[in-house]
Short mmCIF file of C-alpha atoms and ligand atoms in Angstrom, two decimals:
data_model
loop_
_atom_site.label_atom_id
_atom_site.label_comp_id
_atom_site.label_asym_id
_atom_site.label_seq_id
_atom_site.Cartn_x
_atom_site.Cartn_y
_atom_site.Cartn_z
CA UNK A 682 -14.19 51.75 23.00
CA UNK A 683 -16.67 49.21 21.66
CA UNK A 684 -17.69 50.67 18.21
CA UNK A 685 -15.35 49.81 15.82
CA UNK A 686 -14.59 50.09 11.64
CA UNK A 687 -14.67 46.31 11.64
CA UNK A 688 -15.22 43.29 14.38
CA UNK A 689 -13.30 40.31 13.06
CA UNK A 690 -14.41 36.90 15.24
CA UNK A 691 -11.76 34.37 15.17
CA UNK A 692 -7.40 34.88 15.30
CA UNK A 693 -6.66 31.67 13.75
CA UNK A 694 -4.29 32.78 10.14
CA UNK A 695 -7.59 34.12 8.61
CA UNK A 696 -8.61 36.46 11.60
CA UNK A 697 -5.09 38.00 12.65
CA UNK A 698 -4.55 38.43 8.96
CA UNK A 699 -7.39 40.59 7.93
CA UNK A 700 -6.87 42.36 11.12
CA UNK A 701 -3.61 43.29 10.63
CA UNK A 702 -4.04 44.48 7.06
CA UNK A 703 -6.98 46.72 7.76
CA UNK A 704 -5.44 48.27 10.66
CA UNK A 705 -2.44 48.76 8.36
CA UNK A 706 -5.27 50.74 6.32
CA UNK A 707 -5.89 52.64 9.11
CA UNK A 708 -9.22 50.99 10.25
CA UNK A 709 -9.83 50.18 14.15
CA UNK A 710 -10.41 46.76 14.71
CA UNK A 711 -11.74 44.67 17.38
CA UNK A 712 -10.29 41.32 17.02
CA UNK A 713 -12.18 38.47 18.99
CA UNK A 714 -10.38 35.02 20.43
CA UNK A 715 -11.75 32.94 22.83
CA UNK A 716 -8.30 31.11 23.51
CA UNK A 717 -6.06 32.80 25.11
CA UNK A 718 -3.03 32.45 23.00
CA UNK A 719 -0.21 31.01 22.01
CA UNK A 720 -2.21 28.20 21.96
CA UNK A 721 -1.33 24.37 19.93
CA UNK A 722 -3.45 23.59 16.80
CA UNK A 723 -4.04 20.27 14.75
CA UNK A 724 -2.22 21.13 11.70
CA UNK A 725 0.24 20.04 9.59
CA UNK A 726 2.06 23.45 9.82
CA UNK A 727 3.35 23.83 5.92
CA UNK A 728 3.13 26.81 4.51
CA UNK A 729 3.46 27.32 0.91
CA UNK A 730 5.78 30.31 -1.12
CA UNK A 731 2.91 32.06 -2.65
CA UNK A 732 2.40 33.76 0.83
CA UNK A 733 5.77 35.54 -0.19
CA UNK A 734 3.64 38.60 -1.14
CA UNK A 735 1.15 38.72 1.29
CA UNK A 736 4.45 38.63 4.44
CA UNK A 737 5.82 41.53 2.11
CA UNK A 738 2.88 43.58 1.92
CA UNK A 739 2.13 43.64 5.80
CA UNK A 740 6.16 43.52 6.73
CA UNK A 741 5.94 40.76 8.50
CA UNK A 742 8.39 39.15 6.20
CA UNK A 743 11.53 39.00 8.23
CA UNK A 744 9.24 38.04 11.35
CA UNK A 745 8.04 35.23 9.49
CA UNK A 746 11.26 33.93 8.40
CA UNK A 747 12.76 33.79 11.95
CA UNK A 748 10.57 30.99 13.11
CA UNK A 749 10.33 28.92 9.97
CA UNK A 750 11.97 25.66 9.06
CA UNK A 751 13.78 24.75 6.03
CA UNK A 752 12.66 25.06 2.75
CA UNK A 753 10.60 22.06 1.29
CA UNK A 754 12.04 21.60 -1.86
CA UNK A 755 10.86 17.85 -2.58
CA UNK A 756 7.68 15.86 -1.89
CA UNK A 757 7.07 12.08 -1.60
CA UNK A 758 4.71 9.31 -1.33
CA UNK A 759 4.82 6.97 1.61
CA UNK A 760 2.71 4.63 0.48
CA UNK A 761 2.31 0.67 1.90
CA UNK A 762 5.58 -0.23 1.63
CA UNK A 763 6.62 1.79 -1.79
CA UNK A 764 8.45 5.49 -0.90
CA UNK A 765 8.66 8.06 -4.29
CA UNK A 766 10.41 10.96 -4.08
CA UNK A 767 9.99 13.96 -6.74
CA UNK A 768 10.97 17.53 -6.62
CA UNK A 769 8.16 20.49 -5.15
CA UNK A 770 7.34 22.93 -7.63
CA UNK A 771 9.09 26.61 -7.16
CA UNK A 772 6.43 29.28 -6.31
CA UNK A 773 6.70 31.42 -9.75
CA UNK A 774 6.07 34.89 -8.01
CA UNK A 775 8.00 37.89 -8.35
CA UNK A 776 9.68 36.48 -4.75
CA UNK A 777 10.03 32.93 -6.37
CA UNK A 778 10.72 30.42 -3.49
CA UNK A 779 9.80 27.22 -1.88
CA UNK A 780 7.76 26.10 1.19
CA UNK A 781 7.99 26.09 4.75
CA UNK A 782 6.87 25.10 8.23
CA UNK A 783 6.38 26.89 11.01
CA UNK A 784 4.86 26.05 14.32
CA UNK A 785 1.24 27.14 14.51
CA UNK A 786 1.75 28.25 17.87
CA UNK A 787 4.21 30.51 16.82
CA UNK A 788 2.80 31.69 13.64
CA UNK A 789 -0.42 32.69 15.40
CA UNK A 790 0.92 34.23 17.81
CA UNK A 791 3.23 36.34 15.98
CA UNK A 792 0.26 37.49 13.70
CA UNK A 793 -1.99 38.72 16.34
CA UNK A 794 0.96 40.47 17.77
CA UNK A 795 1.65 42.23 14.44
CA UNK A 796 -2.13 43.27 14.09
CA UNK A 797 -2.19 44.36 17.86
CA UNK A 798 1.22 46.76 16.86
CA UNK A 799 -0.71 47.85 13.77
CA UNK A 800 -3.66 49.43 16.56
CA UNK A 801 -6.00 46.09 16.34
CA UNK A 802 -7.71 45.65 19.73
CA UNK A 803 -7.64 42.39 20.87
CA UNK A 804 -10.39 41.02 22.98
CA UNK A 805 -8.81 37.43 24.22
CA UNK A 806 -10.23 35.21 25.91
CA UNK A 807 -13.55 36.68 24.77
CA UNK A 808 -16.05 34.21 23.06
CA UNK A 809 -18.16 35.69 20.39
CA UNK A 810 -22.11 34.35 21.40
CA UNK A 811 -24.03 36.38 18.82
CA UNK A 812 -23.79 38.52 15.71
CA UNK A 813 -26.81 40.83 14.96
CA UNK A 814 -27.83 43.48 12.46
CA UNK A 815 -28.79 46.72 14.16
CA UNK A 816 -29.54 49.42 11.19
CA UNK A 817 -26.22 50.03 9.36
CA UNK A 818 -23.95 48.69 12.33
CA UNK A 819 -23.68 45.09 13.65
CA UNK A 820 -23.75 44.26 17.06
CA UNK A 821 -21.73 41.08 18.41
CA UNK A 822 -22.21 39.88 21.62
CA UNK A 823 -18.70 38.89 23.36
CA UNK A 824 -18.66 36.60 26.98
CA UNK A 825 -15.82 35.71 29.14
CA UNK A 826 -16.81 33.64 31.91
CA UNK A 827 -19.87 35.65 33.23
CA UNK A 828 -19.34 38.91 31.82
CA UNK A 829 -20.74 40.11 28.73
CA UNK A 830 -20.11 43.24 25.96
CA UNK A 831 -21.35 44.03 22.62
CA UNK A 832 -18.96 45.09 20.04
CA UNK A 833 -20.51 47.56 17.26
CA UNK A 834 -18.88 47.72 13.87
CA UNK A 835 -20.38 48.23 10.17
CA UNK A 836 -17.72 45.74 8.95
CA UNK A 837 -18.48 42.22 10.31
CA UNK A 838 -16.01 39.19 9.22
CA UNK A 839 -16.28 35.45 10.43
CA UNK A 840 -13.17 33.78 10.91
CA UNK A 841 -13.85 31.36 13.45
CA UNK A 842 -12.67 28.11 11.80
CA UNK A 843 -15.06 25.35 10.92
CA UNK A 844 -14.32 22.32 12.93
CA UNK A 845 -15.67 23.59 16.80
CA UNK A 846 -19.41 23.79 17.98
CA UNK A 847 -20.40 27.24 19.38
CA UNK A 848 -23.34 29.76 19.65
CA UNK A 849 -22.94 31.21 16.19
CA UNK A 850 -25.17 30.45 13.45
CA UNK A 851 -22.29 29.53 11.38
CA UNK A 852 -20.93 27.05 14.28
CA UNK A 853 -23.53 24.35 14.41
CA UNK A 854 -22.21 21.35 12.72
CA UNK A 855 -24.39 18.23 11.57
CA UNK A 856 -24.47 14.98 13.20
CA UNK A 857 -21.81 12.65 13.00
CA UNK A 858 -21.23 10.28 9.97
CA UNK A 859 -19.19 7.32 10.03
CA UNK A 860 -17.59 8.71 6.60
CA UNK A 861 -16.36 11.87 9.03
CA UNK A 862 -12.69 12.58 8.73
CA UNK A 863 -10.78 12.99 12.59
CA UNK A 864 -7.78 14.61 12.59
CA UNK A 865 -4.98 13.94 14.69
CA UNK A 866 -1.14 15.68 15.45
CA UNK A 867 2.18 14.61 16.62
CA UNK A 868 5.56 16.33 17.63
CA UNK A 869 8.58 14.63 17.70
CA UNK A 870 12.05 15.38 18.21
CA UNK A 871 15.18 13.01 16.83
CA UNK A 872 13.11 11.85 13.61
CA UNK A 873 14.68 10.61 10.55
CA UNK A 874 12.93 12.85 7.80
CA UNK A 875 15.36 14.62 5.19
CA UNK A 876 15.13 18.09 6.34
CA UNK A 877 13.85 19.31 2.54
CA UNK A 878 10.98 16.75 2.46
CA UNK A 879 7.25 17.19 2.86
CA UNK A 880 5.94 13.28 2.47
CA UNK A 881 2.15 12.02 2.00
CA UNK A 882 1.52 9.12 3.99
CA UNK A 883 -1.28 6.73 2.99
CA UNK A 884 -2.38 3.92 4.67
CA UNK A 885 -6.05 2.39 5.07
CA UNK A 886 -8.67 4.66 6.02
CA UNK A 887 -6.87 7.95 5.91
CA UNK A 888 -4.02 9.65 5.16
CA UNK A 889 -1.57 12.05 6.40
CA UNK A 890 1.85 14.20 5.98
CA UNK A 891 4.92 14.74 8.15
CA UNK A 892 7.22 17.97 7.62
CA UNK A 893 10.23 19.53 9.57
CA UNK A 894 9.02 22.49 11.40
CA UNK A 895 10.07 25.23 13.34
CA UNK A 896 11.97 24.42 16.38
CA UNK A 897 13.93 21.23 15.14
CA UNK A 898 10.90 19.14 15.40
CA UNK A 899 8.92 16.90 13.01
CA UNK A 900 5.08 17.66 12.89
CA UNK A 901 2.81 14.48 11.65
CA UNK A 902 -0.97 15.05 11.10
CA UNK A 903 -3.23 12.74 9.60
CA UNK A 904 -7.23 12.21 8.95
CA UNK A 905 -8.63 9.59 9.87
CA UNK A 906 -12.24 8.31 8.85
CA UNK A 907 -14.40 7.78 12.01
CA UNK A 908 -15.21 4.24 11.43
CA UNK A 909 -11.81 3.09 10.74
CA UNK A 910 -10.60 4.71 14.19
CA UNK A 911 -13.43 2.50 15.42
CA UNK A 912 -12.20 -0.20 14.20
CA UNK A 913 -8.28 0.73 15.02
CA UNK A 914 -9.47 1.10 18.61
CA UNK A 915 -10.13 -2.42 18.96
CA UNK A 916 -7.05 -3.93 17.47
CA UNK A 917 -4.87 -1.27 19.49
CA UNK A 918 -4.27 -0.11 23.01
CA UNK A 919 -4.07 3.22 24.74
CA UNK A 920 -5.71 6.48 23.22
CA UNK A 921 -7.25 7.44 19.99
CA UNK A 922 -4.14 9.23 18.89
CA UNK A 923 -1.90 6.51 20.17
CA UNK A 924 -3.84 3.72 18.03
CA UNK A 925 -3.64 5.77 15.17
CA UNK A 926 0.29 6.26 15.14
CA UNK A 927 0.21 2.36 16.00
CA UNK A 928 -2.39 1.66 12.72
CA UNK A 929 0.38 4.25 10.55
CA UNK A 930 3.27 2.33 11.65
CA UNK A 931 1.67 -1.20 11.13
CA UNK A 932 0.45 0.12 7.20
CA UNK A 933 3.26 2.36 6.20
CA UNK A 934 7.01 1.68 6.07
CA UNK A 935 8.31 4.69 5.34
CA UNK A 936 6.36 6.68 8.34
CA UNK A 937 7.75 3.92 10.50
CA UNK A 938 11.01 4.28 9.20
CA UNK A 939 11.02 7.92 9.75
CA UNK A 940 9.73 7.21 13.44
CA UNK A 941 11.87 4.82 14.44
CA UNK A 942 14.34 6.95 17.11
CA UNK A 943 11.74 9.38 17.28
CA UNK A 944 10.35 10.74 20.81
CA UNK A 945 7.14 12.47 20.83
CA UNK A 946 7.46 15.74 22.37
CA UNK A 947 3.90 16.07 23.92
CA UNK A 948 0.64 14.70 24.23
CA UNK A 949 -0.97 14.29 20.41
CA UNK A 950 -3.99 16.57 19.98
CA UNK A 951 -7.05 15.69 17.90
CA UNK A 952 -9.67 17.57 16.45
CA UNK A 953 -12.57 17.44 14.08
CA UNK A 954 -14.56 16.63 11.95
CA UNK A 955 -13.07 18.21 9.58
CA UNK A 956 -15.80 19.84 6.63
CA UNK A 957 -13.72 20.03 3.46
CA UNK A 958 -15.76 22.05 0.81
CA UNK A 959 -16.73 25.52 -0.24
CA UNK A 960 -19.39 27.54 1.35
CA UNK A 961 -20.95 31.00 1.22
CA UNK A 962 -18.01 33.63 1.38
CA UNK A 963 -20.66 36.80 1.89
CA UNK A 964 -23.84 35.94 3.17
CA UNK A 965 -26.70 38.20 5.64
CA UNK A 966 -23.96 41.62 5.50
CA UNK A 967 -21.38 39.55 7.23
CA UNK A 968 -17.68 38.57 5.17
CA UNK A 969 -16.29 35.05 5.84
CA UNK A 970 -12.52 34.39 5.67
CA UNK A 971 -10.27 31.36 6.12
CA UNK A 972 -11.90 27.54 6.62
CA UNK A 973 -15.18 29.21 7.30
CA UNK A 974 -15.70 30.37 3.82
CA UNK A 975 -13.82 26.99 2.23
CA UNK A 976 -11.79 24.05 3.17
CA UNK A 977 -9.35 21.83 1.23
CA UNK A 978 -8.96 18.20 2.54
CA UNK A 979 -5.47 18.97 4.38
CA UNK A 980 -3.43 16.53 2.01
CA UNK A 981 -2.80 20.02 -0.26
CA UNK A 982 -1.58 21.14 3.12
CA UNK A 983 -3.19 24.62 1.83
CA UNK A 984 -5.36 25.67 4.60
CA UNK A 985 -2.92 28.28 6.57
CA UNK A 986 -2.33 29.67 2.90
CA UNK A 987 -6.07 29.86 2.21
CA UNK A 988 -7.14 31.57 5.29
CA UNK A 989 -4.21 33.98 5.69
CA UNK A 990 -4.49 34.91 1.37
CA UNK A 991 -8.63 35.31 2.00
CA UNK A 992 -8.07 37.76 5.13
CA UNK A 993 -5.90 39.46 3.01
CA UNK A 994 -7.94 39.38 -0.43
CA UNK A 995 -10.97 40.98 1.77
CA UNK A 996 -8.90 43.91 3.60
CA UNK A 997 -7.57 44.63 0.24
CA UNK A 998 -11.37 45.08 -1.11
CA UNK A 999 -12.51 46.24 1.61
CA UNK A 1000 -10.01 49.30 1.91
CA UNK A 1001 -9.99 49.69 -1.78
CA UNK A 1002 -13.45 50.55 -2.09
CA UNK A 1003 -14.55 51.83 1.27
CA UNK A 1004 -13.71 54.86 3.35
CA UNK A 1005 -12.66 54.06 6.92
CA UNK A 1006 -15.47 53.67 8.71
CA UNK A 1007 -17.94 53.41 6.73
CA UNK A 1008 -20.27 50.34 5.43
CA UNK A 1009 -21.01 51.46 1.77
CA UNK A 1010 -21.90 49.40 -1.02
CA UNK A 1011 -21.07 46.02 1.02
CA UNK A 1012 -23.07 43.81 -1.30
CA UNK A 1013 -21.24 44.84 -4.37
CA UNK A 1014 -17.98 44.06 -2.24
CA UNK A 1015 -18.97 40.91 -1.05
CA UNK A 1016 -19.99 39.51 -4.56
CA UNK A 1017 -16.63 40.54 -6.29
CA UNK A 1018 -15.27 39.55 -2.87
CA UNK A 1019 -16.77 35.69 -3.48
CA UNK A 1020 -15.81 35.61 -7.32
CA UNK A 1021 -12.29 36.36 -6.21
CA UNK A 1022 -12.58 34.15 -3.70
CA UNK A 1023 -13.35 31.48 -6.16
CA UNK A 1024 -11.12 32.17 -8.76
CA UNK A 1025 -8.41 31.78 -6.10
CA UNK A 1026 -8.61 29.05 -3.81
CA UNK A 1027 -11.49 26.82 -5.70
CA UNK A 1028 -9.24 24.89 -8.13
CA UNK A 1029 -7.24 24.09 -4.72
CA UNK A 1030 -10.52 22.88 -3.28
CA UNK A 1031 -11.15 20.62 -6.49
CA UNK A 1032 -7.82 19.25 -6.64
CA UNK A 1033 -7.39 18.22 -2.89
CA UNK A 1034 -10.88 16.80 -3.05
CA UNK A 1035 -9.98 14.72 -6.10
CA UNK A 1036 -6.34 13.60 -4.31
CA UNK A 1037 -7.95 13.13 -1.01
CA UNK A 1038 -10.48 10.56 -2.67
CA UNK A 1039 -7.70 8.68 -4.53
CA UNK A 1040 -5.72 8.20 -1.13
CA UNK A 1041 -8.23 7.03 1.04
CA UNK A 1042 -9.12 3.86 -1.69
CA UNK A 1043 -8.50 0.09 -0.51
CA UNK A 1044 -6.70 -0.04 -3.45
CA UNK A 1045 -3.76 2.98 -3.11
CA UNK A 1046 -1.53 1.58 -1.34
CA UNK A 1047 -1.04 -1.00 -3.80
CA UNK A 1048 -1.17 1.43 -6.79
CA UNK A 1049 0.02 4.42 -5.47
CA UNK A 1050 3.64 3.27 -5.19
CA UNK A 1051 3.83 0.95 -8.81
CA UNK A 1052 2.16 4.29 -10.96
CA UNK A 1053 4.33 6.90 -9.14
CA UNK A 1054 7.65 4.87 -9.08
CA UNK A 1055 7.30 5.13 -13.52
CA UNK A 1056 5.91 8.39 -13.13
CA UNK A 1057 7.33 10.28 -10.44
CA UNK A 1058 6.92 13.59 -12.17
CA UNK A 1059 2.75 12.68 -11.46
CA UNK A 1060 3.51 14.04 -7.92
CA UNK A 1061 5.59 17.48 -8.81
CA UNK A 1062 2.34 18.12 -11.13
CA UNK A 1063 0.10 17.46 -8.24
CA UNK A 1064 1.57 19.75 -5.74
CA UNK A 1065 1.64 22.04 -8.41
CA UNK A 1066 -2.48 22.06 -9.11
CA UNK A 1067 -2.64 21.88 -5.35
CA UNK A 1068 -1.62 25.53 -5.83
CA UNK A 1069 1.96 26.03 -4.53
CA UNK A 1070 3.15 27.74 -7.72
CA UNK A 1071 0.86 30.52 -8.69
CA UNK A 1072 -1.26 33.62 -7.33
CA UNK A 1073 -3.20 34.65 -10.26
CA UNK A 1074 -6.22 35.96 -8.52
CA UNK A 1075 -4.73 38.47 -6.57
CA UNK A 1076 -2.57 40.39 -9.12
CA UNK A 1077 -4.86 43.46 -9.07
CA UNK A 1078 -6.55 42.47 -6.03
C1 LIG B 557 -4.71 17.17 9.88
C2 LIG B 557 -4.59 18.56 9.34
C3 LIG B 557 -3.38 18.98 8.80
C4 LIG B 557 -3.28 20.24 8.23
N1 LIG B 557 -2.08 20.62 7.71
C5 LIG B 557 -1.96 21.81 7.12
C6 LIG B 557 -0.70 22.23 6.55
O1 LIG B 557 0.31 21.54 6.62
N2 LIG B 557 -0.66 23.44 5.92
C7 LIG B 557 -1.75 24.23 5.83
O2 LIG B 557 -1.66 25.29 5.21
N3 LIG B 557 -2.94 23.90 6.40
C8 LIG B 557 -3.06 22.72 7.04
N4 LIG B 557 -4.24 22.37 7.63
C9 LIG B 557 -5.39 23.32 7.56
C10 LIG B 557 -5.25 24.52 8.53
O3 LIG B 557 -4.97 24.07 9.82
C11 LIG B 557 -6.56 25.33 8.54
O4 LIG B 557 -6.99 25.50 7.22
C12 LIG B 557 -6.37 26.70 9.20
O5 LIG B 557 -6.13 26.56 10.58
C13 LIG B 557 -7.61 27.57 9.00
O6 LIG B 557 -7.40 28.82 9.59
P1 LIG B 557 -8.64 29.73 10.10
O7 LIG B 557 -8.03 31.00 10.58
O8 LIG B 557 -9.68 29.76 9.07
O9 LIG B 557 -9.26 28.92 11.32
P2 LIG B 557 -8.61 28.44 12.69
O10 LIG B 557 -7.15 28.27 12.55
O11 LIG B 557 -9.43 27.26 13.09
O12 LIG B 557 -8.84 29.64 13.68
C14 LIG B 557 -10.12 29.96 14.15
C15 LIG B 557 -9.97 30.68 15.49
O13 LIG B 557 -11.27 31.14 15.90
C16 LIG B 557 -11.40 30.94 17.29
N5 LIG B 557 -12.83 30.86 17.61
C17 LIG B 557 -13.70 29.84 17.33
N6 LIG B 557 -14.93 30.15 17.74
C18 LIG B 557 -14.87 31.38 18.29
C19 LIG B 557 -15.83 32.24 18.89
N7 LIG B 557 -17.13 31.89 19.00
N8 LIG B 557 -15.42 33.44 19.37
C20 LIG B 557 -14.11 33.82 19.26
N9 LIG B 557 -13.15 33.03 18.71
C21 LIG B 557 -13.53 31.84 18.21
C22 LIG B 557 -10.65 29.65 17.56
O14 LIG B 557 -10.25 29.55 18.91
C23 LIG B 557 -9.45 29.79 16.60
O15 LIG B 557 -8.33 30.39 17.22
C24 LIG B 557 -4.38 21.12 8.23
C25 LIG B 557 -5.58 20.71 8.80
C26 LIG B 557 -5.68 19.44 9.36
C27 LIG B 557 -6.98 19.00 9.96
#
């Protein structure tokens, strides 16, 4: 078969998600991944409570909860040599709860397996190379290796992530700035982090987080600005990732602390630049999801949540007020689709922007730890406008 209800490019949380909840609707879908999977990501791997809903709604919810860690109940600082501790905000949802990680691996996997049950067709390893109109149908062009197919669906979403070059429009980044933010990530087993507790690490240049995950092991990610690396190259040995872990032990006692026993599992993967912002959500007939459509600077550790609510804030439109099949009225989804969109996740946005800024001063090491040890209450209200407490936009979504 190669005309579909909807072609969905991209199974990262965004892509599997809106698959699986349209073919819950009934919809045939023709989900597109050029890695096979289950494949590693850079990413911090939290994932906040206010998915509660979302896992309910699809009934993925005891699936979920098999390969999660435990619940992140308090957040810190690690900042210079100061370490503040403060309790996370509950989720305030009718399934009230707290955070958790979960290896990406896993939890993409496990979505794209639930959306393939559901009747999604996946097409993996197949690399989407062009998206065209073609009267009331769109026509993507798939490739693996030599061969080539075109996939024909009214419904065409975008879901392919924003930090990799490709042959889509929406894929060519701009040239490298020295203000660019890298991002690296580390596994380690035997670390010494308090099993309920999500810390921010700061140190110069960049900034980062380190949370229990799924599978006993700790997951540490962290951005880096590409002239600092540059300049953390020179003073230490070995590769980019291994200078960087070097740079966070040498600026950050509690990381180093945490660290001290601990074995990395596996080479550190890197990735990047990442492009934190928000960006058109509906634009030419085609529907953008997850980091495509907007990205928070990871220190809200909100992206997963982001991309997996937008999937599902789309299907939920799009089934609402289509029949299967059929491409009607598409603008007048995709603008309540974009105001819904920004009622939702833009505050997020705002408020990782605004944290992200703060972190990455000269100066925060040294304040950071003084402000927060007197007002330690500073960082529960933070991870609270980060959006880990509330779902307003989607209560009649
Ligand atoms: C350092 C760091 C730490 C982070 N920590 C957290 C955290 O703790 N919690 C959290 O919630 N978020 C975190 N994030 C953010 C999170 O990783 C992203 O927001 C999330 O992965 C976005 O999901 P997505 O589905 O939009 O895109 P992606 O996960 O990037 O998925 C896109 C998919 O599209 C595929 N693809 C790309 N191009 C094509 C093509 N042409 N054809 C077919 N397939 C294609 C890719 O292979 C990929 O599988 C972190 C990010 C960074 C950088």
């Amino acid at each position: 078969m190669t005309r579909f209800d909807a072609v969905i490019i991209g199974a990262g949380p965004a892509g599997a998600t809106t698959a699986l909840a349209l073919a819950r609707a009934g919809w045939s879908v023709a989900l597109i991944e050029k890695v096979p999977f289950p494949r590693k990501k850079v990413c911090g791997e939290f994932m906040s409570a206010t998915n509660a809903a979302l896992f309910a709604d699809l009934g993925i919810e005891a699936a979920i909860h098999a390969e999660t860690g435990p619940e992140i109940r308090r957040v810190a600082i690690f900042a210079g040599t100061g370490t503040i501790t403060a309790p996370m905000p509950q989720h305030a949802g009718k399934r009230s709860g707290w955070g958790v990680a979960v290896a990406r691996e896993r939890l993409d996997d496990l979505l794209v397996q639930n959306a393939v049950q559901a009747g999604a067709t996946l097409l993996m390893p197949w690399r989407a190379t062009a998206l065209a109109p073609d009267g009331t149908d769109f026509i993507c062009t798939i490739m693996d290796g030599a061969e080539t197919k075109e996939i024909r669906a009214p419904v065409a979403v975008i879901a392919h992530g924003s930090w990799e070059r490709g042959d889509l429009p929406t894929q060519n980044m701009r040239p490298h700035r020295p203000s660019d933010l890298l991002a690296f990530k580390a596994r380690f087993r035997d670390a010494a982090l308090a099993s309920d507790l999500m810390p921010l690490i700061v140190f110069p240049g960049g900034y980062g987080g380190m949370v229990n995950s799924s599978g006993k092991t700790l997951s540490l990610t962290c951005c880096i600005r590409r002239d600092m690396l540059q300049d953390v190259r020179r003073r230490h040995q070995g590769s980019a990732a291994d200078a960087v872990l070097a740079h966070i032990g040498a600026h950050c006692r509690g990381a180093r602390e945490v660290l001290r026993e601990a074995v990395l599992e596996a080479p550190p993967l890197a990735a990047g630049p990442i492009a934190p912002g928000i960006r058109p959500r509906y634009a030419q007939g085609f529907f953008r999801v997850g980091n495509l459509a907007g990205e928070a600077h990871p220190i809200v550790a909100e992206g997963i949540s982001m991309a997996m609510q937008s999937g599902w804030l789309l299907a939920r439109l799009l089934t609402s007020r289509t029949e299967v099949g059929q491409g009607r009225d598409l603008d007048a989804i995709g603008a309540l689709y974009a105001k819904r969109w920004r009622q939702a996740f833009a505050p997020r946005i705002h408020a990782a922007s605004l944290f992200a800024h703060l972190a990455m001063q000269p100066v925060a090491p040294a304040l950071l730890g003084p402000v927060l040890t007197r007002f330690p209450a500073m960082l529960t209200l933070a991870a609270r406008l980060s959006g880990k407490t509330r779902l307003d936009a989607f209560r009649d979504g």
